[in-house]
Amino acid sequence: MSESMEVDTPAASTSAPPPEPVQPAAEEDEEEDCSDLADLLDSISDATPADKIPILTSILNEPKNRYGSTAAALKERAVYALARAYCEDNRHDAVVTLLTGETCAPFFANITKAKTAKVVRAVLDSVCALAPEELDMQAQICQNIIAWCRAEKRSFLRQRVEAKMASVLFQQDKYGEALTLVDRLLVELKKLDDKQLLVEVHLVESKIHHGLRGMAKSKAALTASRTSANAIYVAPSLQSQIDMMSGVLHCEEGDYDTAHSYFLEAFEQLDQLDDREKAVPCLKYMMLCKILDGLNKALGLSAATGVAGIRSDHKNEADISGMITGKRGVKYAGRNVDAMSSIAAAASKRSLKEYEAVLTEYSHELQDDLLIKHHLSTLQEQLLESNLIRIIEPYSCVEIEHVASLIDMPLPVVEKKLSQMILDGKFHGILDQGKGQLIVYEE
């Protein structure tokens, strides 16, 4: 009995270990097999984009069909590099079909859904960063991915790409389509309670409503975004976008001090991230707030009524010199900062001619941004009103033609503006169109 037990125990002990040493050997073989892929990937470092494309395509479509951990990592790098190469070579049609075409299909079929989602999102972000002006291409890529996700029943990835699609549509000024997509997406996200995506989608919704000039809805969407953001960790880049949108809405309400503080908060975060592309608009918004606040105080504009009365002191003139000196001025110097500096100088002098010359010279920098364009038109109206009030101040009765000649503007424009100012209560008087005179009453 004891002998049989002695014989059995070694048999049991010898039968258990054999499978264990087989795995490391297989892993080593796999790593050795992937050396050719690694060499190909390293060989493209100095190649031109056109030369990189066939090499990277051969890595993804290699005949041995290796999809182990090492091979999958190498092929993932190849997908990213191929997307960059297509963008650098301006082959935007190829970028559109990269993720949903035959090139990446075998790779996505052999990796996990989570890894697929990570690769798709990373490639989409990379393409948008490399070709920010190609909005049509970005929209087409998003549409292809959304259609692919629906066919593969990948809901979570589809929702994230739809959020990106809404952002692209907003940049294309297609507010109606973007809002329809956002409304449908929010219904799904609220059921899932996906806080991270809710923050992003509500922020896009707020921007869309602002573009449509629906300030109440824009503010409500931003509040919803902040509420979701309070429950989770929000990356600094996204937090800066929330702060910037808060500043935009406060600026629209005329609360320039609060708006400036929000823009400053966003600018400091973007400056630390070294994101120049988003930091420059933020700096322009800060300068805009200083200009508008300084001019309002100098003109004595009442926030409640908008009634103007010119003040003799110059302490409140628009002064932004402190914002563009030192390290900040050197780092972000350029036409954008120069444009706002010129606007500030014209506003301080309250010179309409100089102001219009600046608008003509820096039309791209000043007219392409929705917030700046809207407020500069308001600023122009304020400058016109202040100049008219300054001209008519000494008179109780003055010919409208004389006022038009002094301000160097067409008579019908001046007449229309004066009648509008009387109706708005900017000053008390009447227009005698029979005699072509403006009669000003004492208040």
mmCIF file of C-alpha atoms in Angstrom, residues 240-427:
data_model
loop_
_atom_site.group_PDB
_atom_site.id
_atom_site.type_symbol
_atom_site.label_atom_id
_atom_site.label_comp_id
_atom_site.label_asym_id
_atom_site.label_seq_id
_atom_site.Cartn_x
_atom_site.Cartn_y
_atom_site.Cartn_z
ATOM 1 C CA SER A 240 -10.184 75.572 -19.695
ATOM 2 C CA GLN A 241 -12.874 75.280 -22.401
ATOM 3 C CA ILE A 242 -15.610 75.419 -19.738
ATOM 4 C CA ASP A 243 -14.005 78.507 -18.158
ATOM 5 C CA MET A 244 -13.640 80.149 -21.570
ATOM 6 C CA MET A 245 -17.319 79.570 -22.365
ATOM 7 C CA SER A 246 -18.275 81.040 -18.970
ATOM 8 C CA GLY A 247 -16.220 84.115 -19.836
ATOM 9 C CA VAL A 248 -17.919 84.406 -23.229
ATOM 10 C CA LEU A 249 -21.411 84.400 -21.661
ATOM 11 C CA HIS A 250 -20.456 86.958 -18.995
ATOM 12 C CA CYS A 251 -18.952 89.125 -21.739
ATOM 13 C CA GLU A 252 -22.241 88.948 -23.661
ATOM 14 C CA GLU A 253 -24.057 90.122 -20.521
ATOM 15 C CA GLY A 254 -21.710 93.104 -20.183
ATOM 16 C CA ASP A 255 -20.016 91.839 -17.001
ATOM 17 C CA TYR A 256 -16.504 92.393 -18.328
ATOM 18 C CA ASP A 257 -14.660 92.084 -14.991
ATOM 19 C CA THR A 258 -16.067 88.603 -14.293
ATOM 20 C CA ALA A 259 -15.524 87.591 -17.931
ATOM 21 C CA HIS A 260 -11.879 88.694 -17.721
ATOM 22 C CA SER A 261 -11.312 86.587 -14.589
ATOM 23 C CA TYR A 262 -12.718 83.481 -16.344
ATOM 24 C CA PHE A 263 -10.587 84.107 -19.443
ATOM 25 C CA LEU A 264 -7.520 84.586 -17.238
ATOM 26 C CA GLU A 265 -8.186 81.261 -15.494
ATOM 27 C CA ALA A 266 -8.551 79.476 -18.851
ATOM 28 C CA PHE A 267 -5.483 81.214 -20.295
ATOM 29 C CA GLU A 268 -3.239 80.180 -17.403
ATOM 30 C CA GLN A 269 -4.280 76.531 -17.782
ATOM 31 C CA LEU A 270 -3.691 76.585 -21.546
ATOM 32 C CA ASP A 271 -0.375 78.382 -21.062
ATOM 33 C CA GLN A 272 0.792 75.599 -18.712
ATOM 34 C CA LEU A 273 -0.311 72.998 -21.285
ATOM 35 C CA ASP A 274 1.617 75.012 -23.926
ATOM 36 C CA ASP A 275 -1.470 74.969 -26.164
ATOM 37 C CA ARG A 276 -0.769 78.115 -28.195
ATOM 38 C CA GLU A 277 -3.627 77.547 -30.650
ATOM 39 C CA LYS A 278 -6.278 77.839 -27.907
ATOM 40 C CA ALA A 279 -4.351 80.246 -25.646
ATOM 41 C CA VAL A 280 -4.116 83.043 -28.249
ATOM 42 C CA PRO A 281 -7.931 83.450 -28.624
ATOM 43 C CA CYS A 282 -8.179 83.456 -24.829
ATOM 44 C CA LEU A 283 -5.623 86.271 -24.621
ATOM 45 C CA LYS A 284 -7.565 88.205 -27.296
ATOM 46 C CA TYR A 285 -10.765 87.819 -25.234
ATOM 47 C CA MET A 286 -8.962 89.153 -22.135
ATOM 48 C CA MET A 287 -7.804 92.193 -24.104
ATOM 49 C CA LEU A 288 -11.322 92.681 -25.512
ATOM 50 C CA CYS A 289 -12.791 92.724 -21.983
ATOM 51 C CA LYS A 290 -10.270 95.352 -20.880
ATOM 52 C CA ILE A 291 -11.023 97.499 -23.942
ATOM 53 C CA LEU A 292 -14.807 97.305 -23.542
ATOM 54 C CA ASP A 293 -14.693 97.862 -19.776
ATOM 55 C CA GLY A 294 -12.313 100.825 -20.119
ATOM 56 C CA LEU A 295 -14.388 102.474 -22.852
ATOM 57 C CA ASN A 296 -17.652 101.990 -20.984
ATOM 58 C CA LYS A 297 -16.196 103.665 -17.906
ATOM 59 C CA ALA A 298 -14.629 106.449 -19.967
ATOM 60 C CA LEU A 299 -17.915 107.157 -21.756
ATOM 61 C CA GLY A 300 -19.909 106.850 -18.538
ATOM 62 C CA LEU A 301 -22.185 104.202 -20.015
ATOM 63 C CA SER A 302 -24.766 102.920 -17.594
ATOM 64 C CA ALA A 303 -24.997 99.112 -17.641
ATOM 65 C CA ALA A 304 -28.725 99.292 -16.993
ATOM 66 C CA THR A 305 -29.800 101.980 -19.483
ATOM 67 C CA GLY A 306 -26.863 102.410 -21.837
ATOM 68 C CA VAL A 307 -27.150 106.215 -21.476
ATOM 69 C CA ALA A 308 -23.850 107.901 -22.283
ATOM 70 C CA GLY A 309 -22.257 110.901 -20.704
ATOM 71 C CA ILE A 310 -18.613 111.726 -21.488
ATOM 72 C CA ARG A 311 -16.336 111.974 -18.469
ATOM 73 C CA SER A 312 -13.406 114.325 -18.369
ATOM 74 C CA ASP A 313 -11.040 111.968 -16.499
ATOM 75 C CA HIS A 314 -8.853 109.534 -18.446
ATOM 76 C CA LYS A 315 -8.137 107.033 -15.670
ATOM 77 C CA ASN A 316 -10.518 104.470 -17.108
ATOM 78 C CA GLU A 317 -9.225 104.539 -20.691
ATOM 79 C CA ALA A 318 -8.578 101.125 -22.251
ATOM 80 C CA ASP A 319 -5.064 100.181 -21.105
ATOM 81 C CA ILE A 320 -3.849 96.717 -22.052
ATOM 82 C CA SER A 321 -0.118 97.419 -22.074
ATOM 83 C CA GLY A 322 0.348 95.362 -18.902
ATOM 84 C CA MET A 323 -1.163 92.291 -20.565
ATOM 85 C CA ILE A 324 1.262 92.137 -23.496
ATOM 86 C CA THR A 325 4.565 92.916 -21.789
ATOM 87 C CA GLY A 326 7.102 90.534 -20.305
ATOM 88 C CA LYS A 327 7.203 86.809 -21.025
ATOM 89 C CA ARG A 328 3.549 86.656 -22.082
ATOM 90 C CA GLY A 329 3.983 89.339 -24.718
ATOM 91 C CA VAL A 330 7.078 87.691 -26.178
ATOM 92 C CA LYS A 331 5.542 84.204 -26.227
ATOM 93 C CA TYR A 332 2.247 85.167 -27.876
ATOM 94 C CA ALA A 333 3.395 88.133 -29.992
ATOM 95 C CA GLY A 334 1.940 88.247 -33.488
ATOM 96 C CA ARG A 335 -0.787 89.743 -35.650
ATOM 97 C CA ASN A 336 -3.567 88.660 -33.270
ATOM 98 C CA VAL A 337 -2.089 90.604 -30.349
ATOM 99 C CA ASP A 338 -1.169 93.531 -32.624
ATOM 100 C CA ALA A 339 -4.763 93.712 -33.879
ATOM 101 C CA MET A 340 -6.196 94.002 -30.358
ATOM 102 C CA SER A 341 -3.508 96.537 -29.378
ATOM 103 C CA SER A 342 -4.480 98.699 -32.377
ATOM 104 C CA ILE A 343 -8.163 98.453 -31.448
ATOM 105 C CA ALA A 344 -7.300 99.521 -27.888
ATOM 106 C CA ALA A 345 -5.343 102.546 -29.184
ATOM 107 C CA ALA A 346 -8.218 103.602 -31.450
ATOM 108 C CA ALA A 347 -10.760 103.146 -28.632
ATOM 109 C CA SER A 348 -8.636 105.221 -26.227
ATOM 110 C CA LYS A 349 -8.472 108.062 -28.768
ATOM 111 C CA ARG A 350 -12.166 107.481 -29.608
ATOM 112 C CA SER A 351 -11.156 107.820 -33.249
ATOM 113 C CA LEU A 352 -13.641 106.288 -35.693
ATOM 114 C CA LYS A 353 -11.321 106.698 -38.687
ATOM 115 C CA GLU A 354 -8.457 104.908 -36.978
ATOM 116 C CA TYR A 355 -10.843 102.224 -35.724
ATOM 117 C CA GLU A 356 -12.195 101.499 -39.223
ATOM 118 C CA ALA A 357 -8.638 101.426 -40.613
ATOM 119 C CA VAL A 358 -7.683 98.773 -38.023
ATOM 120 C CA LEU A 359 -10.752 96.685 -38.926
ATOM 121 C CA THR A 360 -9.700 96.784 -42.594
ATOM 122 C CA GLU A 361 -6.040 95.974 -41.906
ATOM 123 C CA TYR A 362 -6.711 93.084 -39.492
ATOM 124 C CA SER A 363 -9.970 91.775 -40.977
ATOM 125 C CA HIS A 364 -8.967 88.090 -40.682
ATOM 126 C CA GLU A 365 -7.876 88.366 -37.042
ATOM 127 C CA LEU A 366 -10.904 90.428 -35.943
ATOM 128 C CA GLN A 367 -13.821 89.311 -38.118
ATOM 129 C CA ASP A 368 -13.401 85.509 -38.064
ATOM 130 C CA ASP A 369 -14.146 85.148 -34.354
ATOM 131 C CA LEU A 370 -17.842 85.230 -33.412
ATOM 132 C CA LEU A 371 -17.436 86.955 -30.011
ATOM 133 C CA ILE A 372 -14.916 89.563 -31.160
ATOM 134 C CA LYS A 373 -16.867 90.375 -34.329
ATOM 135 C CA HIS A 374 -20.103 90.945 -32.369
ATOM 136 C CA HIS A 375 -18.521 93.130 -29.699
ATOM 137 C CA LEU A 376 -16.422 95.152 -32.127
ATOM 138 C CA SER A 377 -19.608 96.134 -33.986
ATOM 139 C CA THR A 378 -21.060 97.205 -30.604
ATOM 140 C CA LEU A 379 -17.832 99.088 -29.862
ATOM 141 C CA GLN A 380 -18.073 100.873 -33.205
ATOM 142 C CA GLU A 381 -21.621 102.007 -32.365
ATOM 143 C CA GLN A 382 -20.431 103.279 -28.969
ATOM 144 C CA LEU A 383 -17.568 105.210 -30.574
ATOM 145 C CA LEU A 384 -19.945 106.756 -33.116
ATOM 146 C CA GLU A 385 -22.373 107.776 -30.369
ATOM 147 C CA SER A 386 -19.628 109.257 -28.180
ATOM 148 C CA ASN A 387 -18.267 111.268 -31.111
ATOM 149 C CA LEU A 388 -21.733 112.578 -31.982
ATOM 150 C CA ILE A 389 -22.422 113.560 -28.361
ATOM 151 C CA ARG A 390 -19.058 115.331 -28.188
ATOM 152 C CA ILE A 391 -19.884 117.343 -31.366
ATOM 153 C CA ILE A 392 -23.445 118.375 -30.400
ATOM 154 C CA GLU A 393 -22.633 119.063 -26.731
ATOM 155 C CA PRO A 394 -21.946 122.852 -27.154
ATOM 156 C CA TYR A 395 -25.067 123.453 -29.281
ATOM 157 C CA SER A 396 -28.737 123.923 -28.541
ATOM 158 C CA CYS A 397 -29.490 124.008 -32.299
ATOM 159 C CA VAL A 398 -27.137 122.755 -35.037
ATOM 160 C CA GLU A 399 -27.471 121.838 -38.716
ATOM 161 C CA ILE A 400 -27.271 118.095 -39.299
ATOM 162 C CA GLU A 401 -25.124 118.680 -42.398
ATOM 163 C CA HIS A 402 -22.557 120.487 -40.235
ATOM 164 C CA VAL A 403 -22.463 117.521 -37.785
ATOM 165 C CA ALA A 404 -21.993 115.112 -40.717
ATOM 166 C CA SER A 405 -19.108 117.203 -42.106
ATOM 167 C CA LEU A 406 -17.370 117.319 -38.706
ATOM 168 C CA ILE A 407 -17.624 113.553 -38.178
ATOM 169 C CA ASP A 408 -16.867 112.912 -41.884
ATOM 170 C CA MET A 409 -19.790 110.553 -42.513
ATOM 171 C CA PRO A 410 -22.704 110.534 -45.013
ATOM 172 C CA LEU A 411 -25.646 112.740 -44.039
ATOM 173 C CA PRO A 412 -28.323 109.958 -44.136
ATOM 174 C CA VAL A 413 -26.198 107.766 -41.798
ATOM 175 C CA VAL A 414 -25.725 110.598 -39.277
ATOM 176 C CA GLU A 415 -29.422 111.571 -39.453
ATOM 177 C CA LYS A 416 -30.509 107.971 -38.868
ATOM 178 C CA LYS A 417 -28.094 107.564 -35.968
ATOM 179 C CA LEU A 418 -29.184 110.787 -34.271
ATOM 180 C CA SER A 419 -32.855 109.787 -34.478
ATOM 181 C CA GLN A 420 -31.994 106.380 -33.028
ATOM 182 C CA MET A 421 -30.067 107.997 -30.138
ATOM 183 C CA ILE A 422 -33.026 110.302 -29.372
ATOM 184 C CA LEU A 423 -35.411 107.310 -29.289
ATOM 185 C CA ASP A 424 -32.974 105.370 -27.052
ATOM 186 C CA GLY A 425 -32.757 108.296 -24.615
ATOM 187 C CA LYS A 426 -29.039 108.957 -25.196
ATOM 188 C CA PHE A 427 -29.855 112.696 -25.270
#
